[in-house]
Amino acid sequence: MYNPFYYILFLFLSVFNFSIKAEIQDSVQPGKSIQYDERRVDIQEFDSDILKDYRSSDAFNYEELIPPDNLWNRFKTWLDDLWESLIKWILQGEEATGILGFLLRALPYLLIAGVVAFLIWLFIKVDIGGSPLKRKDLNTVLVTDEQQIIESQNIQELINDALTQKNYQLAVRYYYLLLLQKLAKKELIDWQVQKTNADYIYEIKNPELRSEFSKLTRIYDFIWYGNFEVTESAFYKAEKEFIKLTATL
């Protein structure tokens, strides 16, 4: 026995098909020809030079750049992994947002700036090279004044004046110039402005005297060129050694 549903579906499709045909016939008017668009169409051509510019532009280069395998890149990779592990340990798996996220992103740059600032401070504080040009007491004794002091002045009076002012670094310098003065008068060294203290050490023939003079030279370099405050007790220890050696000349 046939299902009535199929009869109803067939009747519906027939009516629908008839309606479509009627609409098509109504839209086409008898005797009216079909109009064609005969307007000129300009064909657009792509400039090959522009295409070359796009191909050579870095903005359109999607190739993945693989860094070379060297020690520097290995070190950077290790440093990045270490930093990432540190951040994960701090956050305990949580995501850093807001101010905390900003601080964590800025922290490496702050550390670099801190290291640079520390190196600059260290350079200024330590005074690399020990140049006396940065000393406050340079106005009293210049390196070029050594010849005048050693050849014509009473160095002991200069020592006493420095001690009156409690300028122990300057007093040690005068003690060393006094030692050079006595060595030159004894013709144990040939004093010249352009010579260094190491030159005088090698000029001394007596091994014992050379050893004592070398020790006092180290003391002098440490106190005079050292960028720190010399205490009274430290000065008197050095003074004792200078007096002991100059008394034998």
PDB file of C-alpha atoms in Angstrom, residues 30-155:
ATOM      1  CA  PRO A  30       8.172  39.366 -26.059  1.00  0.00           C
ATOM      2  CA  GLY A  31      10.008  41.159 -28.832  1.00  0.00           C
ATOM      3  CA  LYS A  32      12.704  42.653 -26.603  1.00  0.00           C
ATOM      4  CA  SER A  33      16.313  41.752 -27.522  1.00  0.00           C
ATOM      5  CA  ILE A  34      19.070  40.973 -25.026  1.00  0.00           C
ATOM      6  CA  GLN A  35      21.403  43.907 -24.275  1.00  0.00           C
ATOM      7  CA  TYR A  36      25.150  43.239 -24.146  1.00  0.00           C
ATOM      8  CA  ASP A  37      27.712  45.402 -22.354  1.00  0.00           C
ATOM      9  CA  GLU A  38      30.174  46.462 -25.055  1.00  0.00           C
ATOM     10  CA  ARG A  39      32.052  49.082 -23.068  1.00  0.00           C
ATOM     11  CA  ARG A  40      35.857  48.974 -23.330  1.00  0.00           C
ATOM     12  CA  VAL A  41      37.612  47.246 -20.516  1.00  0.00           C
ATOM     13  CA  ASP A  42      41.165  48.409 -19.647  1.00  0.00           C
ATOM     14  CA  ILE A  43      43.319  45.464 -18.720  1.00  0.00           C
ATOM     15  CA  GLN A  44      45.440  46.243 -15.667  1.00  0.00           C
ATOM     16  CA  GLU A  45      49.015  45.045 -15.833  1.00  0.00           C
ATOM     17  CA  PHE A  46      51.268  44.552 -12.801  1.00  0.00           C
ATOM     18  CA  ASP A  47      54.611  46.352 -12.836  1.00  0.00           C
ATOM     19  CA  SER A  48      57.395  43.752 -12.739  1.00  0.00           C
ATOM     20  CA  ASP A  49      59.807  46.222 -11.095  1.00  0.00           C
ATOM     21  CA  ILE A  50      57.431  46.687  -8.176  1.00  0.00           C
ATOM     22  CA  LEU A  51      57.200  42.916  -7.876  1.00  0.00           C
ATOM     23  CA  LYS A  52      61.003  42.711  -7.661  1.00  0.00           C
ATOM     24  CA  ASP A  53      61.015  45.370  -4.925  1.00  0.00           C
ATOM     25  CA  TYR A  54      58.500  43.387  -2.914  1.00  0.00           C
ATOM     26  CA  ARG A  55      60.536  40.215  -3.337  1.00  0.00           C
ATOM     27  CA  SER A  56      63.716  41.910  -2.125  1.00  0.00           C
ATOM     28  CA  SER A  57      62.040  43.614   0.840  1.00  0.00           C
ATOM     29  CA  ASP A  58      62.856  42.218   4.296  1.00  0.00           C
ATOM     30  CA  ALA A  59      59.238  42.766   5.317  1.00  0.00           C
ATOM     31  CA  PHE A  60      58.181  39.986   2.956  1.00  0.00           C
ATOM     32  CA  ASN A  61      61.019  37.621   3.792  1.00  0.00           C
ATOM     33  CA  TYR A  62      59.386  34.778   5.678  1.00  0.00           C
ATOM     34  CA  GLU A  63      62.413  32.497   5.778  1.00  0.00           C
ATOM     35  CA  GLU A  64      63.371  31.452   9.280  1.00  0.00           C
ATOM     36  CA  LEU A  65      66.829  32.684  10.170  1.00  0.00           C
ATOM     37  CA  ILE A  66      68.892  30.002  11.878  1.00  0.00           C
ATOM     38  CA  PRO A  67      71.741  31.550  13.901  1.00  0.00           C
ATOM     39  CA  PRO A  68      75.201  30.028  13.472  1.00  0.00           C
ATOM     40  CA  ASP A  69      76.342  27.487  16.017  1.00  0.00           C
ATOM     41  CA  ASN A  70      79.108  29.265  17.925  1.00  0.00           C
ATOM     42  CA  LEU A  71      80.107  29.922  21.521  1.00  0.00           C
ATOM     43  CA  TRP A  72      78.396  33.327  21.677  1.00  0.00           C
ATOM     44  CA  ASN A  73      75.028  31.995  20.500  1.00  0.00           C
ATOM     45  CA  ARG A  74      75.336  29.018  22.826  1.00  0.00           C
ATOM     46  CA  PHE A  75      75.992  31.377  25.700  1.00  0.00           C
ATOM     47  CA  LYS A  76      72.956  33.528  24.807  1.00  0.00           C
ATOM     48  CA  THR A  77      70.763  30.428  24.536  1.00  0.00           C
ATOM     49  CA  TRP A  78      71.986  29.203  27.900  1.00  0.00           C
ATOM     50  CA  LEU A  79      71.378  32.626  29.426  1.00  0.00           C
ATOM     51  CA  ASP A  80      67.853  32.804  27.977  1.00  0.00           C
ATOM     52  CA  ASP A  81      67.028  29.336  29.312  1.00  0.00           C
ATOM     53  CA  LEU A  82      68.398  30.264  32.721  1.00  0.00           C
ATOM     54  CA  TRP A  83      66.353  33.474  32.794  1.00  0.00           C
ATOM     55  CA  GLU A  84      63.186  31.646  31.731  1.00  0.00           C
ATOM     56  CA  SER A  85      63.723  29.008  34.419  1.00  0.00           C
ATOM     57  CA  LEU A  86      64.181  31.762  37.015  1.00  0.00           C
ATOM     58  CA  ILE A  87      60.950  33.487  35.961  1.00  0.00           C
ATOM     59  CA  LYS A  88      59.040  30.206  36.080  1.00  0.00           C
ATOM     60  CA  TRP A  89      60.420  29.523  39.554  1.00  0.00           C
ATOM     61  CA  ILE A  90      59.390  32.991  40.761  1.00  0.00           C
ATOM     62  CA  LEU A  91      55.882  32.832  39.283  1.00  0.00           C
ATOM     63  CA  GLN A  92      55.321  29.157  40.146  1.00  0.00           C
ATOM     64  CA  GLY A  93      53.581  28.533  36.827  1.00  0.00           C
ATOM     65  CA  GLU A  94      51.391  31.653  37.009  1.00  0.00           C
ATOM     66  CA  GLU A  95      51.231  34.244  34.225  1.00  0.00           C
ATOM     67  CA  ALA A  96      52.745  37.656  34.974  1.00  0.00           C
ATOM     68  CA  THR A  97      50.355  40.481  34.129  1.00  0.00           C
ATOM     69  CA  GLY A  98      50.046  44.176  34.923  1.00  0.00           C
ATOM     70  CA  ILE A  99      52.855  45.878  36.798  1.00  0.00           C
ATOM     71  CA  LEU A 100      54.549  42.577  37.656  1.00  0.00           C
ATOM     72  CA  GLY A 101      54.729  41.603  33.998  1.00  0.00           C
ATOM     73  CA  PHE A 102      56.158  45.001  33.074  1.00  0.00           C
ATOM     74  CA  LEU A 103      58.819  44.766  35.790  1.00  0.00           C
ATOM     75  CA  LEU A 104      59.837  41.276  34.713  1.00  0.00           C
ATOM     76  CA  ARG A 105      60.199  42.408  31.109  1.00  0.00           C
ATOM     77  CA  ALA A 106      62.199  45.468  32.138  1.00  0.00           C
ATOM     78  CA  LEU A 107      64.356  43.647  34.696  1.00  0.00           C
ATOM     79  CA  PRO A 108      67.089  42.481  32.238  1.00  0.00           C
ATOM     80  CA  TYR A 109      67.569  46.043  30.978  1.00  0.00           C
ATOM     81  CA  LEU A 110      67.683  47.357  34.532  1.00  0.00           C
ATOM     82  CA  LEU A 111      70.353  44.792  35.408  1.00  0.00           C
ATOM     83  CA  ILE A 112      72.445  45.789  32.381  1.00  0.00           C
ATOM     84  CA  ALA A 113      72.105  49.470  33.285  1.00  0.00           C
ATOM     85  CA  GLY A 114      73.130  48.660  36.867  1.00  0.00           C
ATOM     86  CA  VAL A 115      76.244  46.784  35.716  1.00  0.00           C
ATOM     87  CA  VAL A 116      77.260  49.656  33.417  1.00  0.00           C
ATOM     88  CA  ALA A 117      76.717  52.191  36.194  1.00  0.00           C
ATOM     89  CA  PHE A 118      78.792  50.052  38.586  1.00  0.00           C
ATOM     90  CA  LEU A 119      81.667  49.812  36.089  1.00  0.00           C
ATOM     91  CA  ILE A 120      81.631  53.580  35.593  1.00  0.00           C
ATOM     92  CA  TRP A 121      81.639  54.129  39.347  1.00  0.00           C
ATOM     93  CA  LEU A 122      84.445  51.598  39.755  1.00  0.00           C
ATOM     94  CA  PHE A 123      86.498  53.300  37.049  1.00  0.00           C
ATOM     95  CA  ILE A 124      86.137  56.667  38.764  1.00  0.00           C
ATOM     96  CA  LYS A 125      86.689  55.284  42.280  1.00  0.00           C
ATOM     97  CA  VAL A 126      89.694  53.074  41.626  1.00  0.00           C
ATOM     98  CA  ASP A 127      91.325  55.588  39.244  1.00  0.00           C
ATOM     99  CA  ILE A 128      92.753  53.019  36.841  1.00  0.00           C
ATOM    100  CA  GLY A 129      96.374  53.754  36.029  1.00  0.00           C
ATOM    101  CA  GLY A 130      96.944  55.573  39.317  1.00  0.00           C
ATOM    102  CA  SER A 131      97.263  58.896  37.565  1.00  0.00           C
ATOM    103  CA  PRO A 132      98.172  61.687  39.996  1.00  0.00           C
ATOM    104  CA  LEU A 133      96.349  64.162  37.770  1.00  0.00           C
ATOM    105  CA  LYS A 134      93.135  63.505  39.732  1.00  0.00           C
ATOM    106  CA  ARG A 135      94.581  64.109  43.180  1.00  0.00           C
ATOM    107  CA  LYS A 136      93.611  67.154  45.255  1.00  0.00           C
ATOM    108  CA  ASP A 137      97.127  67.616  46.577  1.00  0.00           C
ATOM    109  CA  LEU A 138      98.593  67.917  43.083  1.00  0.00           C
ATOM    110  CA  ASN A 139      98.533  71.697  43.509  1.00  0.00           C
ATOM    111  CA  THR A 140     101.285  71.318  46.116  1.00  0.00           C
ATOM    112  CA  VAL A 141     103.560  68.864  44.311  1.00  0.00           C
ATOM    113  CA  LEU A 142     103.601  68.278  40.561  1.00  0.00           C
ATOM    114  CA  VAL A 143     105.549  65.520  38.878  1.00  0.00           C
ATOM    115  CA  THR A 144     107.470  68.159  36.958  1.00  0.00           C
ATOM    116  CA  ASP A 145     108.467  69.813  40.266  1.00  0.00           C
ATOM    117  CA  GLU A 146     110.563  66.807  41.334  1.00  0.00           C
ATOM    118  CA  GLN A 147     113.724  68.226  39.808  1.00  0.00           C
ATOM    119  CA  GLN A 148     113.400  71.527  41.671  1.00  0.00           C
ATOM    120  CA  ILE A 149     112.605  69.773  44.951  1.00  0.00           C
ATOM    121  CA  ILE A 150     115.391  67.182  44.763  1.00  0.00           C
ATOM    122  CA  GLU A 151     118.068  69.567  43.522  1.00  0.00           C
ATOM    123  CA  SER A 152     117.400  72.765  45.482  1.00  0.00           C
ATOM    124  CA  GLN A 153     114.866  72.472  48.309  1.00  0.00           C
ATOM    125  CA  ASN A 154     115.049  71.343  51.918  1.00  0.00           C
ATOM    126  CA  ILE A 155     112.806  68.291  51.683  1.00  0.00           C
TER     127      ILE A 155
END
